[in-house]
């Protein structure tokens, strides 16, 4: 190991140790105590002014919850997103800190797998927009329309927002169970690109809403990290832009107007059934649908408040209209992060990582990883020369 440590300059290794400590949210005193050295010595190590000894490196790695191998690996990736979230005014509680760590770990895992397999994630980012002075909602509406046009989506509903962001734009998108208060996180780094983490515990319509909101940040405030909470007060132009962008992207004005006209034809009043069918068609929540109708002046302001005061629009009513398929099981983590899963399975198949490493990298239990590998093995049995890829 000492030889491998010598392969890296003290400056590079010191920086990796600093990133690992900050990601673990530990003070220098804690790391120094774990390694049995003075705090000033640890400062010198992190600055590359003093080489770290083998036993110190082992102790620090244990303390920071990382492997010595990951610190010494030449292609090791040191994603540094966590401190950015801690600088936000609404950060600091356990839930947001844990979510930031999870996003950081998933991005780091995906980039490490890319390095191991020698592949790169293509980026297909549109130019970043600037939020100008004036009406934020009007800008968001226009920018959402432009992005849909740039992506060739037309006016129809978005079938799978997360696949679109992952596979068409090249954004790193993940889904994991998070604290219920946290709906999603967004971060951007020049080295790894745009990254989004969505709360898998939320229902699909709510996840879509969170994804649309984060896509708004990607469009206009790409370099600002963000933690999205549903109850967050829209006290900034950036938040109001992101919310308006998400609504406009998921429920484009003309498409909503057209579908509204079709569904309400012959009716004298807007009913819960109308709302349920519209929300299901566009894949958004009932509340988001009603507020969009208010915004487009298809119903009067205060319509959603009226529904709330008069029993709301319940899940049972949705089941009666849509059927049992209206609600998928929450907490499903597999549909998102499809590229990450593919990379991990390929690395395992080539014996580049173990099942245990795969579990740690994907932040999944061993049973879930085994299920993934069994599915991959079943697909492997169907392999035929007909399906051989050209590369």
Coordinates of C-alpha atoms in Angstrom, one line a residue:
X1 CA 0.0 0.0 0.0
X2 CA 2.9 2.3 0.7
X3 CA 4.0 2.0 -2.9
X4 CA 0.5 2.9 -4.1
X5 CA 0.5 5.9 -1.7
X6 CA 3.7 7.0 -3.2
X7 CA 2.2 7.0 -6.6
X8 CA 0.0 10.0 -5.6
X9 CA 1.4 13.3 -4.8
X10 CA 0.9 14.4 -1.1
X11 CA -1.2 17.3 -2.5
X12 CA -3.6 15.1 -4.3
X13 CA -3.9 12.6 -1.5
X14 CA -4.3 15.4 1.1
X15 CA -7.1 17.0 -1.0
X16 CA -8.8 13.6 -1.2
X17 CA -8.6 13.2 2.6
X18 CA -10.0 16.7 3.1
X19 CA -12.9 15.9 0.8
X20 CA -13.6 12.6 2.5
X21 CA -13.6 14.3 5.9
X22 CA -15.9 17.1 4.8
X23 CA -18.2 14.7 3.2
X24 CA -18.4 12.7 6.4
X25 CA -19.2 16.1 8.2
X26 CA -16.3 15.7 10.6
X27 CA -14.1 18.3 12.1
X28 CA -10.3 18.2 11.8
X29 CA -10.1 17.5 15.5
X30 CA -12.1 14.3 15.1
X31 CA -9.9 13.1 12.3
X32 CA -6.7 14.0 14.1
X33 CA -7.8 12.2 17.2
X34 CA -8.7 9.1 15.2
X35 CA -5.3 9.0 13.6
X36 CA -3.4 9.8 16.8
X37 CA -1.9 13.0 15.5
X38 CA -2.1 16.7 16.3
X39 CA -4.7 18.8 14.4
X40 CA -1.9 20.9 13.0
X41 CA -0.4 17.7 11.5
X42 CA -3.7 16.8 9.9
X43 CA -3.9 20.3 8.4
X44 CA -0.4 19.9 7.0
X45 CA -1.4 16.5 5.5
X46 CA -4.5 17.9 3.9
X47 CA -2.5 20.7 2.4
X48 CA 0.1 18.2 1.0
X49 CA 2.8 19.7 3.2
X50 CA 3.4 16.5 5.1
X51 CA 3.1 12.9 3.6
X52 CA 0.5 10.8 5.4
X53 CA 1.8 7.5 6.9
X54 CA 0.2 4.2 6.2
X55 CA -1.2 3.7 9.7
X56 CA -2.5 7.3 9.7
X57 CA -4.2 6.7 6.3
X58 CA -5.8 3.6 7.5
X59 CA -7.1 5.3 10.6
X60 CA -8.4 8.3 8.7
X61 CA -10.2 6.1 6.1
X62 CA -11.9 4.2 8.9
X63 CA -12.9 7.4 10.6
X64 CA -14.3 8.9 7.4
X65 CA -16.1 5.8 6.3
X66 CA -14.2 5.3 3.0
X67 CA -11.9 2.6 1.9
X68 CA -8.1 3.1 1.6
X69 CA -8.4 1.7 -1.8
X70 CA -10.8 4.4 -3.0
X71 CA -8.4 7.1 -1.6
X72 CA -5.4 5.6 -3.4
X73 CA -6.9 4.5 -6.6
X74 CA -5.4 6.5 -9.5
X75 CA -8.7 6.9 -11.2
X76 CA -10.5 7.6 -7.9
X77 CA -13.2 10.2 -8.2
X78 CA -13.7 12.7 -5.5
X79 CA -17.0 14.2 -5.9
X80 CA -17.5 17.2 -3.6
X81 CA -21.2 18.1 -3.6
X82 CA -22.0 17.9 0.1
X83 CA -20.4 21.1 1.3
X84 CA -22.3 23.1 -1.3
X85 CA -25.6 22.0 0.2
X86 CA -24.5 22.8 3.7
X87 CA -24.0 26.4 2.6
X88 CA -27.7 26.8 1.8
X89 CA -29.9 28.7 4.2
X90 CA -32.5 25.9 4.5
X91 CA -29.9 23.1 5.0
X92 CA -28.6 21.8 8.3
X93 CA -31.1 19.2 9.5
X94 CA -30.4 15.5 9.5
X95 CA -32.8 14.8 6.6
X96 CA -31.2 17.2 4.1
X97 CA -27.7 16.3 5.2
X98 CA -28.4 12.6 4.6
X99 CA -29.9 13.4 1.2
X100 CA -26.9 15.4 0.2
X101 CA -24.6 12.6 1.2
X102 CA -26.7 10.1 -0.7
X103 CA -26.6 12.2 -3.9
X104 CA -22.9 12.6 -3.5
X105 CA -22.3 8.9 -3.0
X106 CA -24.4 7.9 -6.0
X107 CA -22.7 10.4 -8.3
X108 CA -19.3 9.2 -7.1
X109 CA -20.3 5.6 -7.7
X110 CA -21.5 6.3 -11.3
X111 CA -18.4 8.2 -12.2
X112 CA -16.2 5.5 -10.7
X113 CA -18.0 2.9 -12.7
X114 CA -17.5 5.0 -15.8
X115 CA -13.8 5.1 -15.1
X116 CA -13.6 1.4 -14.4
X117 CA -15.4 0.6 -17.7
X118 CA -13.7 3.3 -19.7
X119 CA -16.9 5.0 -20.8
X120 CA -18.1 8.6 -20.6
X121 CA -21.6 10.0 -20.0
X122 CA -22.5 12.2 -23.0
X123 CA -24.0 15.5 -22.2
X124 CA -26.7 17.0 -24.4
X125 CA -27.3 20.2 -22.4
X126 CA -29.2 23.1 -23.9
X127 CA -27.6 26.6 -23.3
X128 CA -28.4 27.9 -19.8
X129 CA -31.0 30.6 -19.6
X130 CA -30.7 33.7 -17.5
X131 CA -33.6 34.9 -15.2
X132 CA -34.2 38.5 -16.4
X133 CA -36.0 41.3 -14.6
X134 CA -39.7 41.3 -15.1
X135 CA -42.3 38.6 -15.0
X136 CA -40.6 35.4 -13.8
X137 CA -43.6 33.2 -14.6
X138 CA -43.8 34.4 -18.2
X139 CA -40.0 33.7 -18.7
X140 CA -40.4 30.2 -17.2
X141 CA -43.4 29.5 -19.5
X142 CA -41.4 30.6 -22.6
X143 CA -38.3 28.7 -21.5
X144 CA -40.2 25.5 -20.9
X145 CA -41.9 25.8 -24.3
X146 CA -38.5 26.4 -25.9
X147 CA -37.0 23.3 -24.2
X148 CA -39.9 21.1 -25.2
X149 CA -39.4 22.3 -28.8
X150 CA -35.6 21.7 -28.5
X151 CA -36.3 18.2 -27.4
X152 CA -38.9 17.6 -30.1
X153 CA -41.6 16.9 -27.6
X154 CA -44.4 18.8 -29.2
X155 CA -47.4 19.6 -26.9
X156 CA -48.2 16.2 -25.6
X157 CA -47.7 14.9 -22.0
X158 CA -44.2 13.8 -21.0
X159 CA -44.3 10.0 -20.9
X160 CA -41.3 9.6 -18.6
X161 CA -39.7 12.7 -17.3
X162 CA -36.8 10.9 -15.6
X163 CA -35.8 8.8 -18.6
X164 CA -35.9 12.0 -20.7
X165 CA -33.6 13.8 -18.3
X166 CA -31.3 10.8 -17.9
X167 CA -31.1 9.4 -21.4
X168 CA -31.8 12.4 -23.6
X169 CA -30.2 15.3 -21.7
X170 CA -27.5 13.3 -20.0
X171 CA -28.4 14.5 -16.5
X172 CA -27.5 12.1 -13.7
X173 CA -30.9 11.2 -12.1
X174 CA -31.3 9.0 -9.1
X175 CA -34.2 8.0 -6.9
X176 CA -33.9 6.9 -3.3
X177 CA -36.0 7.0 -0.1
X178 CA -35.3 10.3 1.6
X179 CA -36.7 12.2 4.6
X180 CA -40.4 13.0 3.8
X181 CA -39.7 16.7 4.0
X182 CA -37.2 16.5 1.1
X183 CA -38.7 16.2 -2.4
X184 CA -35.5 16.5 -4.4
X185 CA -32.0 17.9 -4.7
X186 CA -30.2 19.5 -7.6
X187 CA -26.5 20.1 -8.0
X188 CA -24.1 20.9 -10.8
X189 CA -20.3 20.3 -11.0
X190 CA -18.1 21.0 -14.0
X191 CA -16.5 17.6 -13.7
X192 CA -19.6 15.5 -13.3
X193 CA -22.3 17.6 -14.8
X194 CA -25.9 18.1 -13.6
X195 CA -27.2 15.7 -10.9
X196 CA -30.7 15.2 -9.5
X197 CA -31.9 13.0 -6.6
X198 CA -35.7 12.4 -6.2
X199 CA -37.5 11.1 -3.1
X200 CA -38.6 7.6 -4.0
X201 CA -41.0 7.5 -1.1
X202 CA -43.3 10.0 -2.8
X203 CA -46.0 9.1 -5.2
X204 CA -45.3 9.3 -8.9
X205 CA -47.2 12.5 -9.5
X206 CA -45.3 14.2 -6.7
X207 CA -42.0 12.9 -8.0
X208 CA -42.9 14.3 -11.5
X209 CA -43.6 17.6 -9.9
X210 CA -40.2 17.5 -8.1
X211 CA -38.4 16.5 -11.3
X212 CA -40.0 19.4 -13.2
X213 CA -39.0 21.8 -10.5
X214 CA -35.4 20.6 -10.6
X215 CA -35.4 20.7 -14.4
X216 CA -36.2 24.4 -14.0
X217 CA -33.1 24.9 -11.9
X218 CA -31.1 23.0 -14.5
X219 CA -32.4 25.4 -17.2
X220 CA -31.8 28.8 -15.5
X221 CA -29.8 28.5 -12.2
X222 CA -27.6 25.5 -13.1
X223 CA -24.7 26.4 -10.9
X224 CA -26.7 26.9 -7.7
X225 CA -27.3 23.8 -5.6
X226 CA -30.9 23.4 -4.4
X227 CA -32.9 21.4 -1.9
X228 CA -36.6 21.2 -2.9
X229 CA -39.3 21.0 -0.3
X230 CA -43.0 21.1 -1.1
X231 CA -43.7 23.5 1.8
X232 CA -40.8 25.8 0.8
X233 CA -42.1 29.4 0.6
X234 CA -41.6 30.9 -2.8
X235 CA -39.6 33.8 -1.5
X236 CA -37.1 34.0 -4.3
X237 CA -37.3 34.6 -8.0
X238 CA -35.3 31.4 -8.6
X239 CA -37.9 29.3 -6.7
X240 CA -40.8 30.9 -8.4
X241 CA -39.1 30.4 -11.8
X242 CA -38.5 26.7 -11.0
X243 CA -42.0 26.1 -9.9
X244 CA -43.5 27.9 -12.9
X245 CA -41.1 26.1 -15.2
X246 CA -42.1 22.7 -13.9
X247 CA -45.8 23.4 -14.3
X248 CA -45.3 24.7 -17.8
X249 CA -43.1 21.8 -18.9
X250 CA -45.3 19.1 -17.6
X251 CA -48.6 20.8 -18.5
X252 CA -48.1 22.9 -21.6
X253 CA -50.7 25.6 -21.9
X254 CA -52.1 24.7 -25.3
X255 CA -52.3 21.0 -24.6
X256 CA -54.1 21.6 -21.3
X257 CA -56.6 24.0 -23.0
X258 CA -57.3 21.4 -25.7
X259 CA -57.7 18.5 -23.3
X260 CA -59.8 20.6 -21.0
X261 CA -62.1 21.5 -23.9
X262 CA -62.5 17.8 -24.9
X263 CA -63.2 16.6 -21.4
X264 CA -65.6 19.3 -20.3
X265 CA -67.6 19.3 -23.6
X266 CA -71.3 19.2 -22.8
X267 CA -70.7 19.8 -19.0
X268 CA -72.0 22.7 -17.2
X269 CA -69.6 22.6 -14.3
X270 CA -66.0 21.6 -13.5
X271 CA -66.1 18.4 -11.5
X272 CA -63.7 16.2 -9.5
X273 CA -63.8 13.6 -12.3
X274 CA -62.6 16.3 -14.8
X275 CA -59.7 17.1 -12.5
X276 CA -58.8 13.4 -11.9
X277 CA -58.8 12.6 -15.6
X278 CA -56.7 15.7 -16.5
X279 CA -54.2 15.0 -13.7
X280 CA -53.8 11.4 -14.7
X281 CA -53.4 12.3 -18.4
X282 CA -50.5 14.8 -17.6
X283 CA -49.0 12.7 -14.8
X284 CA -49.3 15.5 -12.2
X285 CA -51.0 15.8 -8.8
X286 CA -54.6 16.9 -8.5
X287 CA -53.5 20.1 -6.8
X288 CA -51.0 20.9 -9.5
X289 CA -53.6 20.3 -12.1
X290 CA -56.2 22.7 -10.5
X291 CA -53.6 25.4 -9.9
X292 CA -52.6 25.1 -13.6
X293 CA -56.2 25.5 -14.7
X294 CA -56.4 28.6 -12.4
X295 CA -53.2 29.9 -13.9
X296 CA -54.5 29.5 -17.5
X297 CA -57.8 31.1 -16.5
X298 CA -59.7 27.9 -17.3
X299 CA -61.3 28.0 -13.9
X300 CA -61.6 30.8 -11.3
X301 CA -59.0 31.6 -8.8
X302 CA -59.7 29.8 -5.5
X303 CA -61.0 26.6 -7.1
X304 CA -58.4 24.5 -5.3
X305 CA -59.2 26.1 -2.0
X306 CA -62.9 25.4 -2.6
X307 CA -62.1 21.7 -3.1
X308 CA -60.0 21.6 0.0
X309 CA -62.8 23.1 2.1
X310 CA -65.3 20.7 0.7
X311 CA -63.7 17.3 1.2
X312 CA -60.9 17.6 -1.3
X313 CA -60.3 15.1 -4.1
X314 CA -59.6 11.9 -2.4
X315 CA -57.5 8.8 -3.4
X316 CA -60.7 6.7 -3.2
X317 CA -62.3 9.0 -5.7
X318 CA -59.3 8.6 -8.0
X319 CA -59.5 4.8 -7.7
X320 CA -63.2 5.0 -8.7
X321 CA -62.4 7.0 -11.8
X322 CA -59.0 5.5 -12.9
X323 CA -59.1 2.1 -11.3
X324 CA -56.7 0.2 -9.1
X325 CA -53.8 1.0 -11.4
X326 CA -54.0 4.7 -10.4
X327 CA -51.5 4.2 -7.6
X328 CA -48.3 2.4 -8.0
X329 CA -46.3 1.2 -4.9
X330 CA -44.2 4.0 -3.5
X331 CA -40.6 3.5 -2.6
X332 CA -39.8 1.8 -5.9
X333 CA -36.2 2.6 -6.5
X334 CA -35.4 0.6 -9.6
X335 CA -37.1 2.6 -12.5
X336 CA -34.7 5.5 -12.1
X337 CA -30.9 5.5 -12.3
X338 CA -31.2 3.0 -15.1
X339 CA -27.8 3.9 -16.5
X340 CA -26.1 3.5 -13.1
X341 CA -27.6 0.0 -12.8
X342 CA -26.4 -0.9 -16.2
X343 CA -22.9 0.2 -15.5
X344 CA -22.8 -1.7 -12.2
X345 CA -24.1 -4.9 -13.7
X346 CA -21.5 -4.6 -16.5
X347 CA -18.6 -4.0 -14.0
X348 CA -19.8 -7.0 -12.0
X349 CA -20.1 -9.2 -15.0
X350 CA -16.5 -8.3 -15.9
X351 CA -15.4 -9.1 -12.3
X352 CA -14.3 -5.5 -11.8
X353 CA -16.4 -5.1 -8.7
X354 CA -17.8 -7.6 -6.2
X355 CA -21.4 -8.0 -5.2
X356 CA -20.6 -6.3 -1.9
X357 CA -19.0 -3.4 -3.6
X358 CA -22.0 -3.1 -5.9
X359 CA -24.3 -3.0 -2.9
X360 CA -22.3 -0.2 -1.4
X361 CA -22.0 1.8 -4.6
X362 CA -25.7 1.6 -5.4
X363 CA -26.7 2.2 -1.8
X364 CA -29.0 -0.9 -2.1
X365 CA -29.4 -3.9 0.2
X366 CA -27.7 -7.2 -0.8
X367 CA -31.1 -8.7 -1.5
X368 CA -32.0 -6.0 -4.0
X369 CA -28.5 -6.3 -5.7
X370 CA -29.0 -10.1 -5.9
X371 CA -32.3 -9.5 -7.6
X372 CA -30.7 -7.1 -10.1
X373 CA -28.0 -9.6 -10.9
X374 CA -30.4 -12.5 -11.2
X375 CA -32.5 -10.5 -13.7
X376 CA -29.3 -9.6 -15.6
X377 CA -28.3 -13.3 -15.6
X378 CA -31.7 -14.3 -17.0
X379 CA -31.3 -11.8 -19.8
X380 CA -27.8 -13.1 -20.5
X381 CA -29.2 -16.5 -21.2
X382 CA -31.2 -15.1 -24.0
X383 CA -28.2 -13.5 -25.7
X384 CA -27.9 -14.4 -29.3
X385 CA -25.6 -13.3 -32.1
X386 CA -28.6 -11.5 -33.5
X387 CA -28.3 -9.0 -30.5
X388 CA -24.5 -8.6 -30.7
X389 CA -23.6 -4.9 -30.4
X390 CA -21.3 -3.4 -33.1
X391 CA -18.7 -2.0 -30.6

